[in-house]
Coordinates of C-alpha atoms in Angstrom, one line a residue:
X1 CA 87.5 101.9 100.7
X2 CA 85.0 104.9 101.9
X3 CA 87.1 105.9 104.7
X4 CA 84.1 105.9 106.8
X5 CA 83.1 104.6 110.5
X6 CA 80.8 102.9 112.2
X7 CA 80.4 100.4 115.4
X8 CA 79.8 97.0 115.1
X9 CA 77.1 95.9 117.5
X10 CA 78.6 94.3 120.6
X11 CA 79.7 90.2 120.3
X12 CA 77.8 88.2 123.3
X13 CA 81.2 86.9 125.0
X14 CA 83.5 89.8 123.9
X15 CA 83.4 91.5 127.5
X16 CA 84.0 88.5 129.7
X17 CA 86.7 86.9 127.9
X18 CA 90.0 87.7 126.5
X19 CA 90.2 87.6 123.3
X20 CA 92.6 88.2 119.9
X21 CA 91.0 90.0 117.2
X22 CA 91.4 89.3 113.4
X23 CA 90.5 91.2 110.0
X24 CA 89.8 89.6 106.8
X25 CA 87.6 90.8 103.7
X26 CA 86.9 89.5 100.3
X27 CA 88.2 90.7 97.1
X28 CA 86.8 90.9 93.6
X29 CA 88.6 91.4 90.7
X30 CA 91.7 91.3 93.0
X31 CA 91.3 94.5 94.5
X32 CA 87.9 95.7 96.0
X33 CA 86.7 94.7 98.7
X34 CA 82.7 93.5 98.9
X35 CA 82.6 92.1 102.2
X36 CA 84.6 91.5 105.5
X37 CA 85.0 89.3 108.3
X38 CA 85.9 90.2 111.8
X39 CA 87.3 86.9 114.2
X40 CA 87.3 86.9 118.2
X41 CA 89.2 83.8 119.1
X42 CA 88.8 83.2 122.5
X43 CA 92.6 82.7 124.3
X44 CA 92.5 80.4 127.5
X45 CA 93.7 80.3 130.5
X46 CA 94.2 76.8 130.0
X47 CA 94.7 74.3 127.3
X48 CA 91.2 72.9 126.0
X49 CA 90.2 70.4 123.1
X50 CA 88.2 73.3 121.3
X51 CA 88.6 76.5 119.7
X52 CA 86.3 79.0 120.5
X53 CA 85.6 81.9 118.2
X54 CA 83.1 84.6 117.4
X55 CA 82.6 85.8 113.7
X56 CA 81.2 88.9 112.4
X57 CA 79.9 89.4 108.6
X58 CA 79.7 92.4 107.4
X59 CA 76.9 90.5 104.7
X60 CA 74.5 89.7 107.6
X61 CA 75.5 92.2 110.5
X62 CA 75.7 89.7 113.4
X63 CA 78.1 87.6 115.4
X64 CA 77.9 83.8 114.6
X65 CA 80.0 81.7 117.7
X66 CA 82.0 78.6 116.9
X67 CA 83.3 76.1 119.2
X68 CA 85.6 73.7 116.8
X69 CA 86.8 70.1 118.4
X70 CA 89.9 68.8 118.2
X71 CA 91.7 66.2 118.7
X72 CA 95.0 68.8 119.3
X73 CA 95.2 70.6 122.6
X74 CA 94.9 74.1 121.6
X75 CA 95.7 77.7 123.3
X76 CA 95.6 81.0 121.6
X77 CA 98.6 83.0 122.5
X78 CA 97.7 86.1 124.6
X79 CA 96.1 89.6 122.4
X80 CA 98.3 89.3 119.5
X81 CA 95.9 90.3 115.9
X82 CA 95.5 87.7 113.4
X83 CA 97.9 87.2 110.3
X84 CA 96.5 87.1 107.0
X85 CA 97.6 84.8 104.7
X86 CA 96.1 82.4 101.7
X87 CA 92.7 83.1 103.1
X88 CA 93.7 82.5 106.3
X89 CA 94.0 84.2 109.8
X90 CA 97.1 82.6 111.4
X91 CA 97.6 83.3 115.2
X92 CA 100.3 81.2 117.7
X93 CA 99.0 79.0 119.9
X94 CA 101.5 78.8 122.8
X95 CA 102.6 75.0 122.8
X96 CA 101.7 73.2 119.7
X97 CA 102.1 75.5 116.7
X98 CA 99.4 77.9 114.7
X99 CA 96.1 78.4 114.0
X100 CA 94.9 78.6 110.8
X101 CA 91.0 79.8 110.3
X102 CA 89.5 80.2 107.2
X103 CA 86.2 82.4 108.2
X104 CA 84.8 82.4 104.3
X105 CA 85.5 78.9 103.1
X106 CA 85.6 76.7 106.3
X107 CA 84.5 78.4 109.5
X108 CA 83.7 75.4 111.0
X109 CA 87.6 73.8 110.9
X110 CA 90.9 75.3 111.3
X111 CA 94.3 74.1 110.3
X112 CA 97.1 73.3 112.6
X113 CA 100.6 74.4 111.2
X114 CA 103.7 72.5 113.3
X115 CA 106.0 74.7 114.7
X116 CA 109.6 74.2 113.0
X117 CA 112.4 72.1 114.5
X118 CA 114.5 74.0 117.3
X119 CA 111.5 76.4 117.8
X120 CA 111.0 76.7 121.8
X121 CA 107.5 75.9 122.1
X122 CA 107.1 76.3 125.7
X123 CA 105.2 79.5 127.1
X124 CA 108.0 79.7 129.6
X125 CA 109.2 83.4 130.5
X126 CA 111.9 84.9 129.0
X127 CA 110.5 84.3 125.3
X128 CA 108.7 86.7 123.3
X129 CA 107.4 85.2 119.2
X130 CA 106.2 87.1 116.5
X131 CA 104.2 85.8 113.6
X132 CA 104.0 87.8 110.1
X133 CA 104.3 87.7 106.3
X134 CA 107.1 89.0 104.4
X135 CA 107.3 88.8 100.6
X136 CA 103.7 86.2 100.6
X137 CA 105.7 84.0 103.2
X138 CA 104.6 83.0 106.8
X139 CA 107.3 84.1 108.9
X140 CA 108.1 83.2 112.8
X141 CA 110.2 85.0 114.8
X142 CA 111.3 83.9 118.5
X143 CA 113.1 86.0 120.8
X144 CA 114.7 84.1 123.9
X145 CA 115.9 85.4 127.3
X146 CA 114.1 88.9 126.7
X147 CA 114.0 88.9 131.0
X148 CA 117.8 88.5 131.5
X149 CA 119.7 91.3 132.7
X150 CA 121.2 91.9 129.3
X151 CA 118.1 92.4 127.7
X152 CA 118.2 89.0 125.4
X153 CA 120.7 86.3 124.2
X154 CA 119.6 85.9 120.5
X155 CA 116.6 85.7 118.7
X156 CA 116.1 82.8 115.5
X157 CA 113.8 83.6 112.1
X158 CA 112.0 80.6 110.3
X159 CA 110.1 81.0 106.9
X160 CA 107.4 78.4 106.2
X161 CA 108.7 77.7 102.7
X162 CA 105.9 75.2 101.6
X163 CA 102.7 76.5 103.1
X164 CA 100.8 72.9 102.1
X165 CA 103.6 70.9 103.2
X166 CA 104.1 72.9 106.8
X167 CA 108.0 73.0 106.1
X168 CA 110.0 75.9 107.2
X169 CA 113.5 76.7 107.0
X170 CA 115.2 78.2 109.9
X171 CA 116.7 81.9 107.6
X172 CA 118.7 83.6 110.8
X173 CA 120.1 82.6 114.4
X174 CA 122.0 85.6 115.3
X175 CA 123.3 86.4 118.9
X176 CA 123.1 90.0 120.6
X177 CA 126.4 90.7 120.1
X178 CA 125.6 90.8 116.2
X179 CA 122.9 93.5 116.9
X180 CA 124.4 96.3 116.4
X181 CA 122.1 99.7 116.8
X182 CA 123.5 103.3 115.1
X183 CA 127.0 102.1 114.9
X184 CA 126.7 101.0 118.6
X185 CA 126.4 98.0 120.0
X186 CA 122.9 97.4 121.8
X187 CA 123.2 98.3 125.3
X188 CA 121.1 96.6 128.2
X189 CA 117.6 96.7 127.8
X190 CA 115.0 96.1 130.0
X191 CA 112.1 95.0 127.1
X192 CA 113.3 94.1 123.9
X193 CA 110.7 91.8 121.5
X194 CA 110.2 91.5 117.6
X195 CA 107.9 94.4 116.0
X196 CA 107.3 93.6 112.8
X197 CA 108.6 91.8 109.6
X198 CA 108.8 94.6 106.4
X199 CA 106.6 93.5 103.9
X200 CA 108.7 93.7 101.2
X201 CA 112.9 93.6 102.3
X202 CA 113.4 90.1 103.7
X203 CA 116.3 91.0 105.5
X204 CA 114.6 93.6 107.3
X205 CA 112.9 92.9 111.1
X206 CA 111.6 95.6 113.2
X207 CA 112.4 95.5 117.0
X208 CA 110.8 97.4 119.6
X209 CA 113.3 98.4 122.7
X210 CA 111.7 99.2 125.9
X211 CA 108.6 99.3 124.5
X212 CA 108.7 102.5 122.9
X213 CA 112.0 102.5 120.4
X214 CA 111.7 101.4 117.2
X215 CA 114.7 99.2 115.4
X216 CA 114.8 98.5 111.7
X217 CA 117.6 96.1 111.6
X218 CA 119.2 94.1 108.6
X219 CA 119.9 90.3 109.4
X220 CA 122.6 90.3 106.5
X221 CA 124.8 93.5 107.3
X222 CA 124.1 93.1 110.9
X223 CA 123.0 96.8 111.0
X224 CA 120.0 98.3 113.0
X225 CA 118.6 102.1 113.1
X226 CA 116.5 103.8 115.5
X227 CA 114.1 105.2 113.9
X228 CA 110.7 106.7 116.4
X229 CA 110.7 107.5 119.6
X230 CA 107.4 107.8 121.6
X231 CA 106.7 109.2 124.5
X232 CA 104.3 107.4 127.2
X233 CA 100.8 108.7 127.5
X234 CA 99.5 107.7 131.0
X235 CA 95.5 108.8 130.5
X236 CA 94.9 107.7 126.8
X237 CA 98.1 104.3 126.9
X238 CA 98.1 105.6 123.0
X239 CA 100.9 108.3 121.7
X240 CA 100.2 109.5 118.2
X241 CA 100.3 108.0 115.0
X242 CA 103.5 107.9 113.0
X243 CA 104.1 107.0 109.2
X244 CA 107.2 105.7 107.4
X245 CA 108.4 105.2 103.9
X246 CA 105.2 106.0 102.9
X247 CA 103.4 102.6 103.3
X248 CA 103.2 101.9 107.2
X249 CA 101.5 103.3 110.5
X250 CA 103.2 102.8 114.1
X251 CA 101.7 102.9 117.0
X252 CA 102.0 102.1 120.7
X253 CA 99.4 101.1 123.0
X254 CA 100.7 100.6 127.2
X255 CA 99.2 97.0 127.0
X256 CA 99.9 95.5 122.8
X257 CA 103.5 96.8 122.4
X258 CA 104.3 98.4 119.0
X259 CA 102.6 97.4 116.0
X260 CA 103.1 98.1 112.0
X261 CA 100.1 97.6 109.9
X262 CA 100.3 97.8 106.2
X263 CA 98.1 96.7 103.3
X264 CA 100.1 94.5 100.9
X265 CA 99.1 91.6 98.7
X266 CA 101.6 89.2 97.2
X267 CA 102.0 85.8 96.1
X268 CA 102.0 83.2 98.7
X269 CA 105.0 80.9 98.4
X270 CA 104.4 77.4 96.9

């Protein structure tokens, strides 16, 4: 990496849509990076037989558009960022399961991955999801009743175990009377949604309360810790930039929630 700037020129339908971003680059020998890929994929309003997307190459500076048919109703899932994974950007598509896009080798097709058995695959309100990777797994996290007056009933964890196969295993169902935050348990919340999976503990999720408390909590001993506090910025929506262990940045933006971002690369599971 140089550690330097610069603006990419603007993409032709960025401004008039709403879009999800994604980040992918190519490696060689493993570890330096020779070229990247940015992805706009288009999220709609309402379900359509085609994926729209917008790609920029670092290789030829300019935005190449896609529109991909499918025989799959498909419907990208609000502002969340892309997932890297096995080449792949993997985003939710509210309904159906998740898109896969491979920008490099096949930018003209994506892969749909089922949802797993017992996941609530209706955009109905009271649900927040989170997609991520922990340990080279795909993970899913779903969250329900985050709009009841208690804040939220339970939330369930699935790990896609066989990427090829699209088989996941359901790892945790745990109610809120397990969550238990710095030797208390978690009082009423008014916005509680998944963060973050660490990259490296698999028992470890991140929670965001109220949209600006951050939870590290431990599906096995049942254990959470508060560990940043921000403070709302009303001109700039953006308060500070924090690190932690040494391998993550948090922020929070008034519209995207809490985020972690870390650079990691494992070994996918089989």
């Amino acid at each position: 990496m140089n550690k330097q700037w610069f603006t990419l020129p603007p993409a032709p339908k960025y401004l008039s849509e709403d879009v999800s971003v994604g980040f992918i680059t190519q490696l060689e020998a493993g570890c330096t990076s020779v070229s990247f890929k940015v992805v706009l994929l288009h999220c709609r309003a309402k379900i359509r037989t085609s994926l729209e997307l917008e790609v920029f190459s670092s290789e030829t500076g300019e935005w190449i558009a896609y529109s991909i048919k499918s025989d799959l109703s498909v419907l990208g899932s609000g502002r969340l960022s892309g997932v890297y994974l096995n080449n792949y950007l993997h985003w939710i598509g509210r309904g159906l399961g998740i898109i896969a896009y491979d920008p490099y080798g096949s930018p003209d097709t994506f892969r749909f991955i089922p949802f797993p058995d017992g996941f609530n695959s209706s955009s109905k309100r009271g649900r927040r999801s989170l997609c991520g990777v922990q340990q080279g797994c795909l993970m899913l996290c779903e969250m329900l009743g985050v709009f009841d007056l208690e804040g939220f009933s339970h939330f369930k964890i699935w790990v896609l175990e066989d990427y090829k196969a699209n088989r996941w295993l359901m790892k945790h169902s745990i109610k809120k009377e397990d969550v238990i935050v710095d030797d208390k348990l978690l009082v009423k919340k008014l916005w509680v949604e998944p963060a973050a999976f660490h990259p490296y503990d698999p028992d470890v999720i991140y929670l965001a309360l109220d949209g600006f408390d951050l939870v590290s909590y431990n599906t096995r001993t049942r254990r959470g810790w508060n560990h940043l506090v921000f403070q709302r910025n009303v001109k700039r929506g953006l308060k500070g930039i924090e690190s932690f262990h040494g391998h993550h940045a948090f922020w929070l933006t008034s519209h995207y929630g809490l985020f972690l971002f870390h650079i990691t690369y494992f070994r996918s599971c089989a």
